[in-house]
Short mmCIF file of C-alpha atoms in Angstrom, two decimals:
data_model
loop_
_atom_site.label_atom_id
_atom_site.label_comp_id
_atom_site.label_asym_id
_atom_site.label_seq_id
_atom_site.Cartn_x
_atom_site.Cartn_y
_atom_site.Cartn_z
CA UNK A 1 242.74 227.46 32.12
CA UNK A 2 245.12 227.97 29.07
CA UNK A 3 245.89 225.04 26.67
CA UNK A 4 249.59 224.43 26.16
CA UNK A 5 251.58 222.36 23.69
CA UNK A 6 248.65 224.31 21.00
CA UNK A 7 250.90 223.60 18.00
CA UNK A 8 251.34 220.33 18.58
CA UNK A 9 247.52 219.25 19.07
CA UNK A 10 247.07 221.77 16.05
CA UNK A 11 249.79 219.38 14.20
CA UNK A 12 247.78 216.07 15.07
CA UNK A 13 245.09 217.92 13.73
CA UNK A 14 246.54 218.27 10.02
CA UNK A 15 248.44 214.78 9.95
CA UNK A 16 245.13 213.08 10.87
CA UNK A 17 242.97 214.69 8.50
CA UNK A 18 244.62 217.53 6.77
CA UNK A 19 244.11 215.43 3.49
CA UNK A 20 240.41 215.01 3.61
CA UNK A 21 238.71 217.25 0.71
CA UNK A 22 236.09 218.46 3.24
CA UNK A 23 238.92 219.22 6.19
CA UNK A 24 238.40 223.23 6.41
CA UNK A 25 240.80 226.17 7.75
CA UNK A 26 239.70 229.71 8.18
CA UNK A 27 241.98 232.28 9.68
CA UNK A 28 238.75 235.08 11.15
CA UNK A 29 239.47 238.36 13.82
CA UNK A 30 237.05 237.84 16.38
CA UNK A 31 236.98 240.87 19.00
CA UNK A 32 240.13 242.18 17.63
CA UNK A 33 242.00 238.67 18.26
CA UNK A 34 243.51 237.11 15.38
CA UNK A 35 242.03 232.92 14.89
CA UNK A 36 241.81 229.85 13.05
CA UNK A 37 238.67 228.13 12.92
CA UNK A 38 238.82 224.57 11.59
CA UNK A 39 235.50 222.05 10.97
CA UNK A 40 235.18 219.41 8.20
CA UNK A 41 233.03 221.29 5.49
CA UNK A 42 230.70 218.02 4.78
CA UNK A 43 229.58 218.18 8.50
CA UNK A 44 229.04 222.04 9.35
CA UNK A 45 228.26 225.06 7.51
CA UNK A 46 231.86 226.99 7.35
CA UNK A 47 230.58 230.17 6.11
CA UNK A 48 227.41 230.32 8.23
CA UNK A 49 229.45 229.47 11.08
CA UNK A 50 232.38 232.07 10.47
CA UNK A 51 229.55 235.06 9.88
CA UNK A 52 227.96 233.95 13.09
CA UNK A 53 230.80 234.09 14.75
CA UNK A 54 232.23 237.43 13.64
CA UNK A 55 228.52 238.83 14.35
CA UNK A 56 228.71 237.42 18.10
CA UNK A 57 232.40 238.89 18.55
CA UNK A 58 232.22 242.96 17.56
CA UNK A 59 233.43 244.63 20.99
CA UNK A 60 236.77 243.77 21.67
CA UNK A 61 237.62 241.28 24.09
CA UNK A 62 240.82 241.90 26.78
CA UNK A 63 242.05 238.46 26.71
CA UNK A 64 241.52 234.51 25.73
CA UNK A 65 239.01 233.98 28.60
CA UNK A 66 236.49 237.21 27.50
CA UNK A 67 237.13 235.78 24.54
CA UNK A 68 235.52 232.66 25.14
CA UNK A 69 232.44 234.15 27.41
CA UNK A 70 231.55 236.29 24.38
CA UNK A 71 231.27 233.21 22.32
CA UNK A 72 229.71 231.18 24.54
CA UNK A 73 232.72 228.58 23.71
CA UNK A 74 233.86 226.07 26.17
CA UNK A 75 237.56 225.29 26.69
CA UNK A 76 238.88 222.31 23.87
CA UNK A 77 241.48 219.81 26.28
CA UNK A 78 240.99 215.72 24.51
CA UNK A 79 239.84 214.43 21.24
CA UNK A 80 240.31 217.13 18.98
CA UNK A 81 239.63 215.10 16.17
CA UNK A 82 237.09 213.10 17.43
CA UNK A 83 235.26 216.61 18.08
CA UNK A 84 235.94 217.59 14.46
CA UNK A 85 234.40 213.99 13.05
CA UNK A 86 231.45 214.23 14.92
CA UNK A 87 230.80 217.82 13.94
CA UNK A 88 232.05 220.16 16.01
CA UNK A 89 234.06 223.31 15.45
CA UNK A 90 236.68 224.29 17.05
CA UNK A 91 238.90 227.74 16.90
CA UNK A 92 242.72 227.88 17.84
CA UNK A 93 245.14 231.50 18.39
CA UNK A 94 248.07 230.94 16.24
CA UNK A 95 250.49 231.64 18.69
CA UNK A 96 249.49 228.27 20.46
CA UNK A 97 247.85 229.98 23.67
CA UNK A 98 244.55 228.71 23.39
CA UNK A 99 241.88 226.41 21.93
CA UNK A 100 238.10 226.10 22.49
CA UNK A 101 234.70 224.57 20.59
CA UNK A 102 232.37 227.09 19.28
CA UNK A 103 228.58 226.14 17.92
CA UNK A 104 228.61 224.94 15.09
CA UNK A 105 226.20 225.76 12.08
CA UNK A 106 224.90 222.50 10.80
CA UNK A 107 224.95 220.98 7.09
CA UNK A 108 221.57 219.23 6.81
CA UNK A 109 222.54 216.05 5.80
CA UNK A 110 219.35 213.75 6.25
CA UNK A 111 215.79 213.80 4.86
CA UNK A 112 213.27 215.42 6.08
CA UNK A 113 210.34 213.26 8.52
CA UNK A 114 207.80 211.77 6.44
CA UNK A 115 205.56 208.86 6.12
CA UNK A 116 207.59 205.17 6.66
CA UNK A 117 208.87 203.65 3.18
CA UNK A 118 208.78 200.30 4.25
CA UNK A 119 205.76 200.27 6.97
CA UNK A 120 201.92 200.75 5.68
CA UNK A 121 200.08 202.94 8.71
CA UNK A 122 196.16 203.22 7.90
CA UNK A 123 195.21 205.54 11.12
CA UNK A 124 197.32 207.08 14.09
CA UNK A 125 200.04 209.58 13.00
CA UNK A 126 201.95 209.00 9.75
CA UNK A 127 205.50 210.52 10.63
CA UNK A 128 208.47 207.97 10.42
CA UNK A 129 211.76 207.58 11.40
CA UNK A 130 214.63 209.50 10.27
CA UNK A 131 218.35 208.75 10.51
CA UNK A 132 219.27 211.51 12.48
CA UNK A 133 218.78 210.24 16.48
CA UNK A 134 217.84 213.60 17.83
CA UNK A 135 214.94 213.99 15.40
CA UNK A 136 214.09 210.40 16.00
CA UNK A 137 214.20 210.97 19.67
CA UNK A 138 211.88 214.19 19.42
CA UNK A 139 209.29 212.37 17.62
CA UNK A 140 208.83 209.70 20.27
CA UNK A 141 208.59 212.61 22.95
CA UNK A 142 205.55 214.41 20.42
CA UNK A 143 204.18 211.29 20.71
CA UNK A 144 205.00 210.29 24.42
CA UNK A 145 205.12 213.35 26.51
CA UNK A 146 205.68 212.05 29.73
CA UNK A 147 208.46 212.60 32.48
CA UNK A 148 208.75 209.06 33.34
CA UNK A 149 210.74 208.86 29.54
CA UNK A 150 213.92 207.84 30.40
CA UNK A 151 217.38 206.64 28.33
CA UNK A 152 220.52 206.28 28.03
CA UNK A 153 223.25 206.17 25.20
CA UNK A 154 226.26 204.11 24.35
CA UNK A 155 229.29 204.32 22.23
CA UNK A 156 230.31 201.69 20.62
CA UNK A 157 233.34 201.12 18.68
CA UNK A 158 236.92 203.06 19.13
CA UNK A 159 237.66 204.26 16.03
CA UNK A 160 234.44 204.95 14.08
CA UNK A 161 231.66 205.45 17.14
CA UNK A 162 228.29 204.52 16.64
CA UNK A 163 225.62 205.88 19.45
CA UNK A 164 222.69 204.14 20.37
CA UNK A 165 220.17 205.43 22.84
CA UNK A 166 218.23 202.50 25.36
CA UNK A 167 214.54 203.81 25.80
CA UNK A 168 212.65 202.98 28.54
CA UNK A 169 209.65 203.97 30.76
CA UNK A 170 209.91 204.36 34.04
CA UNK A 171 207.25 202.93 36.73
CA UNK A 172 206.32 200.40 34.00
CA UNK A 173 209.71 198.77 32.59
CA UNK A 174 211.30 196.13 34.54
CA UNK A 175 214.42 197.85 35.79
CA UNK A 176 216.41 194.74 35.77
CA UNK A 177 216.02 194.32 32.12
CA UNK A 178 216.93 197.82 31.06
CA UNK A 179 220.03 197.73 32.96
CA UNK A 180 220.89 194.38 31.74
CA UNK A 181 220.66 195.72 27.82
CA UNK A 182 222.63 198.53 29.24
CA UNK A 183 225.33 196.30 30.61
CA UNK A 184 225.34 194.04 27.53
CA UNK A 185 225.96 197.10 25.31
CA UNK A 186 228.48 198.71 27.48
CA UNK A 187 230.95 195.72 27.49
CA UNK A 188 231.00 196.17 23.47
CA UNK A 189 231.93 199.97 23.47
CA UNK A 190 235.80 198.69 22.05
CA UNK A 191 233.61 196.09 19.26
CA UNK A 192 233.72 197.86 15.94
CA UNK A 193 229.61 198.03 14.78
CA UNK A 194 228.82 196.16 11.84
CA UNK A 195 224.92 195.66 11.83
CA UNK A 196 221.57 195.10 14.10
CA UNK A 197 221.94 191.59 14.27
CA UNK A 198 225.35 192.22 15.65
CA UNK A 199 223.70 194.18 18.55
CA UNK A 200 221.39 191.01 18.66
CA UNK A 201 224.12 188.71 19.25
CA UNK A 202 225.25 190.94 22.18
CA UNK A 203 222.10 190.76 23.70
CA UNK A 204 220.96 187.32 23.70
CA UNK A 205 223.08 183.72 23.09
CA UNK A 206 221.57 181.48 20.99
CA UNK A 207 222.05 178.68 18.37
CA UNK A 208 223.31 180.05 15.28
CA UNK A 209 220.09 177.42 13.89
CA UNK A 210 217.42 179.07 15.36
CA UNK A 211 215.95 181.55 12.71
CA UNK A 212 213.33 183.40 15.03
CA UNK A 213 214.53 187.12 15.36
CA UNK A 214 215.23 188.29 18.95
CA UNK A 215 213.94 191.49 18.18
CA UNK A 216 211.37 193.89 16.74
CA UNK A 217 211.86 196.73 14.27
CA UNK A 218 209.46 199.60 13.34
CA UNK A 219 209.89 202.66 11.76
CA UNK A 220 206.77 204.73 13.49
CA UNK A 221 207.08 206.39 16.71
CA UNK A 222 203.52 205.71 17.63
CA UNK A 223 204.40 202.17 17.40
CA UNK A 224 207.41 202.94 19.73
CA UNK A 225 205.05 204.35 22.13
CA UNK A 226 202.95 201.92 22.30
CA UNK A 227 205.63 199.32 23.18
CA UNK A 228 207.32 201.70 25.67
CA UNK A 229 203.67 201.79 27.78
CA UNK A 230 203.70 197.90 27.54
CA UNK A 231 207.29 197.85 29.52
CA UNK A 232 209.66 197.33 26.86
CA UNK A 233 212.70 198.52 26.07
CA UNK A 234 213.34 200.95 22.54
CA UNK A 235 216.20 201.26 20.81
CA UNK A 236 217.89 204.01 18.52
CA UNK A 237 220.83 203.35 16.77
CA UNK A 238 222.28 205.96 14.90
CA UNK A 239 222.34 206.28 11.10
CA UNK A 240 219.30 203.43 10.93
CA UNK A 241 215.65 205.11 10.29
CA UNK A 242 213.87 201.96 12.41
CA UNK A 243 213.90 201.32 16.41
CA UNK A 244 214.19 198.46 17.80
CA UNK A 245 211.83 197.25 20.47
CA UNK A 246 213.02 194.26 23.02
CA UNK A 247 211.93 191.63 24.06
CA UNK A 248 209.81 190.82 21.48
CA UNK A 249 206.60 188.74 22.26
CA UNK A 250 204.48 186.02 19.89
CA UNK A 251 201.44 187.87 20.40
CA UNK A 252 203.81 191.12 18.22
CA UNK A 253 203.36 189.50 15.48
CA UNK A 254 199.86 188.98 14.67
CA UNK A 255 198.76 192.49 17.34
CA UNK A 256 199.32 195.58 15.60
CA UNK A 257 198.97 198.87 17.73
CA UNK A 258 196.59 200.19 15.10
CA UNK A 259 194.22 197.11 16.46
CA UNK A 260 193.23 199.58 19.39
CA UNK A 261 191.08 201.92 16.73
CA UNK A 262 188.77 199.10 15.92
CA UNK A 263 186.33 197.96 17.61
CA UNK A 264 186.78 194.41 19.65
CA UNK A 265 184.96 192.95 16.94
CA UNK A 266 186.72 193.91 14.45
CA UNK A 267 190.03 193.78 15.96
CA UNK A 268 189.13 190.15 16.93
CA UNK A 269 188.05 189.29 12.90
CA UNK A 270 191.60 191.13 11.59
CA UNK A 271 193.77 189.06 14.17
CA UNK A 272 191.98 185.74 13.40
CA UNK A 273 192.43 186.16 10.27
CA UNK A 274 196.54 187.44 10.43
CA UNK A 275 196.83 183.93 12.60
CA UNK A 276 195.49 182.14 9.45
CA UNK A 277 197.04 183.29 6.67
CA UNK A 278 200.15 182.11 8.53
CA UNK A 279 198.74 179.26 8.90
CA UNK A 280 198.02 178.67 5.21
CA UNK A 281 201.49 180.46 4.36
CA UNK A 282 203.47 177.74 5.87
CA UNK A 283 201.24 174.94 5.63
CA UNK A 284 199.45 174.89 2.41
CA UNK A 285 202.21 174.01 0.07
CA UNK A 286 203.64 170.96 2.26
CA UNK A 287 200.10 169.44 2.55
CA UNK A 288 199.56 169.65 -1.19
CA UNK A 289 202.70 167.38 -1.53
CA UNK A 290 201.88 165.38 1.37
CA UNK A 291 198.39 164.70 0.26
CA UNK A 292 199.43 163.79 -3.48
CA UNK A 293 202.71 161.82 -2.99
CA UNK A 294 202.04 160.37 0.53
CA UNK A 295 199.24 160.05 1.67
CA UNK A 296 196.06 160.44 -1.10
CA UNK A 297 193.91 158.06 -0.06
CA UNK A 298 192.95 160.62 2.88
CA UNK A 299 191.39 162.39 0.14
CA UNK A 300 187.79 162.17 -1.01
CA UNK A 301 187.46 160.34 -4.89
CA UNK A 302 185.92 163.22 -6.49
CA UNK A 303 188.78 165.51 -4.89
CA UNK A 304 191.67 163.02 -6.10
CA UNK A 305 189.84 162.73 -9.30
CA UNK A 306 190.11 166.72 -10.17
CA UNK A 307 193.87 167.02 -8.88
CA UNK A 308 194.75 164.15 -11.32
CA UNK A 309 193.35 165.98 -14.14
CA UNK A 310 195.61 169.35 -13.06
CA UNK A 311 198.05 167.29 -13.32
CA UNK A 312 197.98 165.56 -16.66
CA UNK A 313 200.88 165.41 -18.54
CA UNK A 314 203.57 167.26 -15.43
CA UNK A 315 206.43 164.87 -15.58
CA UNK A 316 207.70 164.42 -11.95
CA UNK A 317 206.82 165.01 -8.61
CA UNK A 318 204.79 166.89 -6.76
CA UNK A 319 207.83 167.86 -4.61
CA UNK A 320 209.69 168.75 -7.45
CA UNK A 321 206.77 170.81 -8.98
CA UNK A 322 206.43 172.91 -5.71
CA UNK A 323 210.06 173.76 -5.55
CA UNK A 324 210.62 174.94 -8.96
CA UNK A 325 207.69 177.36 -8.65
CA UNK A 326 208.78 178.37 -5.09
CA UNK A 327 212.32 179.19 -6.36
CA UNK A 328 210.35 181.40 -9.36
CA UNK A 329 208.45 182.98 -6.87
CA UNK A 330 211.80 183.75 -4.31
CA UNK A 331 213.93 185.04 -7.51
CA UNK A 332 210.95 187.15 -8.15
CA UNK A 333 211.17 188.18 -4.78
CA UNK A 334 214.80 189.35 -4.75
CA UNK A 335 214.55 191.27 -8.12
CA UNK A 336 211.43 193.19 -6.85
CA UNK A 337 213.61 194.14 -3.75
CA UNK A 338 216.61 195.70 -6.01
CA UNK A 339 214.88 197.06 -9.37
CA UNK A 340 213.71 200.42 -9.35
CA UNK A 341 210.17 201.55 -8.72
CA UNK A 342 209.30 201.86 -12.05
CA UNK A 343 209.84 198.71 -13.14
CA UNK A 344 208.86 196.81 -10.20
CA UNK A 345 205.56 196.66 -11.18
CA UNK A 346 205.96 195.69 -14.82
CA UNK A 347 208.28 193.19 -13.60
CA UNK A 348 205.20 191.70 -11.14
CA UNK A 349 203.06 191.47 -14.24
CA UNK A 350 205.73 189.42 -16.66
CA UNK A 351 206.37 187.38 -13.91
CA UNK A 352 203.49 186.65 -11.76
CA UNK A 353 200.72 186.52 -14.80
CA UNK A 354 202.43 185.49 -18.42
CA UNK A 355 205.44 183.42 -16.96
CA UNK A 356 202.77 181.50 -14.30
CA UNK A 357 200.31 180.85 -17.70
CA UNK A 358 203.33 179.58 -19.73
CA UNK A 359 204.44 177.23 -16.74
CA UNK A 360 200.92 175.70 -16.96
CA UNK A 361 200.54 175.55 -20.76
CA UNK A 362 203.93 173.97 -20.78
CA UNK A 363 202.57 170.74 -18.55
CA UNK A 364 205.42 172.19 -16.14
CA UNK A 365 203.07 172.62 -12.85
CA UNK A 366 199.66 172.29 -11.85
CA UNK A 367 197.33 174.88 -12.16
CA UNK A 368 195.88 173.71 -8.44
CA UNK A 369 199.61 174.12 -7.08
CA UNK A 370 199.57 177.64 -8.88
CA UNK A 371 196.65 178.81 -6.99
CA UNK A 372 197.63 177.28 -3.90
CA UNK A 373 201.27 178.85 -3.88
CA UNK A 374 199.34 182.28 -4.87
CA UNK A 375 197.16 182.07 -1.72
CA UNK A 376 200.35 180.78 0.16
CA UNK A 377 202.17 183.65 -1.17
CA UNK A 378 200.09 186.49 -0.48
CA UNK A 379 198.96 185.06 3.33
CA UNK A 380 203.29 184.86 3.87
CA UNK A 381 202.89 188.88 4.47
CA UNK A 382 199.68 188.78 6.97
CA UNK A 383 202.45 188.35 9.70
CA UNK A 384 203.45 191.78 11.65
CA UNK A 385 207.59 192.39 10.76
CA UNK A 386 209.52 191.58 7.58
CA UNK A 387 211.78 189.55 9.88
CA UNK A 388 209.39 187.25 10.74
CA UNK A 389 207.92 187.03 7.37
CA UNK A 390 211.14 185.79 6.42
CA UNK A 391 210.88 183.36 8.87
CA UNK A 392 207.84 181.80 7.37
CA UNK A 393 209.74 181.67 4.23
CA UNK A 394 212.21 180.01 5.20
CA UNK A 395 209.73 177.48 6.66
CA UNK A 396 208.02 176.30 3.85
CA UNK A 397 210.83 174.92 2.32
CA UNK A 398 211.50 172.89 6.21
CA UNK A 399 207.78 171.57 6.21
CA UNK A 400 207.59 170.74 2.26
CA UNK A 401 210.59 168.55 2.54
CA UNK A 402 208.96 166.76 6.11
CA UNK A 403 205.61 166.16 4.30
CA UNK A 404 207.42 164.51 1.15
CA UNK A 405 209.07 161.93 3.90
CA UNK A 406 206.20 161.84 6.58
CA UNK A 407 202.89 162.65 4.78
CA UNK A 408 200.69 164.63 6.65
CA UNK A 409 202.83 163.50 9.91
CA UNK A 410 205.34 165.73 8.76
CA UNK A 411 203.50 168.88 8.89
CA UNK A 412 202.95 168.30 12.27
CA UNK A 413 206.10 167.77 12.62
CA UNK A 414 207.24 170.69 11.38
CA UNK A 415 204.97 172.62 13.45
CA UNK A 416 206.62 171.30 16.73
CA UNK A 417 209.90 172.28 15.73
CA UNK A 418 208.68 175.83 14.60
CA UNK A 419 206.66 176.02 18.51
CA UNK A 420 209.79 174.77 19.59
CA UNK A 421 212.47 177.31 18.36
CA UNK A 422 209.83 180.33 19.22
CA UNK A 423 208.96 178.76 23.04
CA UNK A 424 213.13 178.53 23.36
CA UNK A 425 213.76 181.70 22.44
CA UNK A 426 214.69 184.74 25.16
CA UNK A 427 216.17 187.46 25.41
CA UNK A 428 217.68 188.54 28.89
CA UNK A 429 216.10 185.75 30.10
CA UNK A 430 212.68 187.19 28.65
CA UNK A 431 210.62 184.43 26.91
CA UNK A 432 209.14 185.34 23.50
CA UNK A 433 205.98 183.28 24.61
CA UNK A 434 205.22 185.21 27.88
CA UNK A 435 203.35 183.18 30.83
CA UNK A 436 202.87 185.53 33.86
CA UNK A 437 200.95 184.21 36.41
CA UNK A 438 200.03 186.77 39.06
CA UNK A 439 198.91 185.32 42.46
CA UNK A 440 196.77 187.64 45.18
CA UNK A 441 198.14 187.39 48.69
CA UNK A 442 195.25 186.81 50.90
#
């Protein structure tokens, strides 16, 4: 089949990106037939890609169509420049009788695999996540070499597209709940993409109030396999060097897939204690206040007696104490995050050891409510997923200000409403606190 009206589609071509610094023409001779290749030079190796080329075309060719079966090229008809943005070359005859893609040579544009940056793995393998799919996609299958692997991908957006690929194993995923995700994600192909949580809000409908993530994220594929053989459902989004795993359950957060090396005893003693320190993250610094403002009579003598003398000389409340450290600790926090490695540690020390001294020299805080914001601090990151540890956060702020009104009532208090938002929350109709009950037919 010959493409006509050439000269036009090679027009579109130039008006639509003719001005880019990276859009590329080549005139070559390819089997004695004068071209044009075109490719944008940030995406695909031009000169690789033109030597190839000429080294692939020596004998002459009779016409358009040898042409194209000595190149192994495929006839070009729509989306010219949707070809060219996503990579692709394509070569055009001058005279305007034909047009066809040709394989392109690739510019390496990403990093190459190595160990997560943001996820510590002590055994099992200790590749990570790229963000390049098809690399992403062929270290789940190293991992997961099984023909029951099966997925799809999705477009989304018109102008700038943004492909995500919907994991799933067959035999042991509900296939209800893939094709749901794959329904939800389908009716937004025409939504430009902005972020993840975006893709959350397509997935699941809930109060914009609730802060419990609807979703997982890990950056190694042996985690992704391990999800995958527990029936959920993966997904790779293009461009982002994490997948996300849905639905995600309560029992995520505190069992690792790592667990499974240990022993049961030992994998029993390192979940026990993950379930504590969240306990202690979100509940230590709201019973401190509720214990010395509300309620202290609770409290033994000798125990009231030794927080009295921490406290000699701070001039308001214990509320007011707790905050101003927490905010110390959060700014801290948020300038770790953005300064560079090399001073993030230095920046640790000034803050966390000279500026928590001068605090307590200065009759500003408690040294009690320094070591129990330290221990609170440190058990915030027990829980599996930066998400959620956010989450617990956020939390302590909810449960300090309920124990300064309600004493110790107040933290459990705040406790029901945290149970509350994570029993309430579902994805696809999938609970986040799973109850299966399986009943044998006699």
């Amino acid at each position: 089949m010959i493409i006509k009206k050439e000269n036009s589609q090679r027009k579109q071509i130039v008006e639509q990106l003719g001005n880019a610094l990276d859009f590329h023409i080549q005139p070559l001779q390819i089997c004695g037939i004068h071209l044009e290749m075109i490719a944008l030079s940030s995406l695909v190796d031009v000169a690789a890609t033109a030597r190839r080329l000429s080294e692939a075309g020596r004998e002459p060719a009779e016409n358009w169509q040898a042409l194209l079966g000595e190149l192994g090229a495929e006839e070009a008809r729509d989306g010219l420049v949707r070809g060219l943005l996503d990579g692709r070359t394509i070569i055009l005859q001058p005279g305007g009788t034909g047009a066809a893609w040709v394989q392109s040579e690739d510019r390496h544009l990403y990093r190459p695999v190595g160990t997560p940056n943001n996820q510590n793995i002590l055994v099992s393998s200790q590749a990570g996540f790229i963000e390049e799919l098809s690399t992403n996609l062929g270290l789940i299958r190293s991992e997961l070499r099984s023909q029951d692997l099966k997925f799809t991908h999705v477009d989304i957006g018109t102008r700038e597209k943004r492909r995500i690929i919907v994991l799933s194993l067959d035999h042991v995923t509900d296939p209800a709940f893939a094709a749901d995700i794959e329904k939800a994600l389908s009716a937004q192909t025409h939504t430009p993409f902005v972020s993840l949580q975006q893709v959350s809000n397509w997935l699941c409908r809930r109060p914009k109030w609730n802060p419990i993530p609807s979703f997982f994220k890990t950056e190694s594929p042996h985690e992704v396999t391990y999800f995958l053989k527990k029936g959920r459902v993966v997904l790779l989004v293009d461009g982002y060097p994490e997948a996300i795993v849905l639905p995600v359950e309560l029992p995520d957060l505190f069992i690792a897939d790592t667990d499974l090396e240990y022993t049961p005893v030992i994998a029993f003693m390192i979940v026990a204690f993950r379930i504590l320190g969240v306990i202690i993250a979100i509940s230590a610094p709201a019973a401190y206040v509720a214990l010395i403002s509300v309620n202290p009579d609770v409290m033994k003598v000798e125990l009231i007696y030794s927080i009295s003398l921490s406290r000699v000389g701070v001039p308001y409340p214990s509320l007011t104490e707790a905050l101003l450290l927490l905010f110390i600790i959060e700014m801290l926090f948020e300038a770790l995050i953005r300064l560079p490695k090399s001073v993030g540690p230095a920046m640790t020390m000034v803050g966390g050891i000279i500026l928590g001294q001068a605090v307590v020299e200065a009759n500003l805080v408690s040294s009690l409510l320094i070591i129990i914001l330290a221990a609170s601090t440190i058990a915030n990151f027990t829980v599996i997923g930066y998400n959620f540890a956010l989450v617990i956060r956020l939390w302590r702020y909810i449960m300090l200000l309920f124990a300064a009104i309600f004493g110790p009532l107040g933290i459990v208090c705040g406790f029901y409403i945290l149970l509350s938002f994570i029993s309430s929350a579902t994805i696809m109709r999938q609970p986040m606190i799973p109850f299966r009950l399986s009943m044998k037919k006699e």
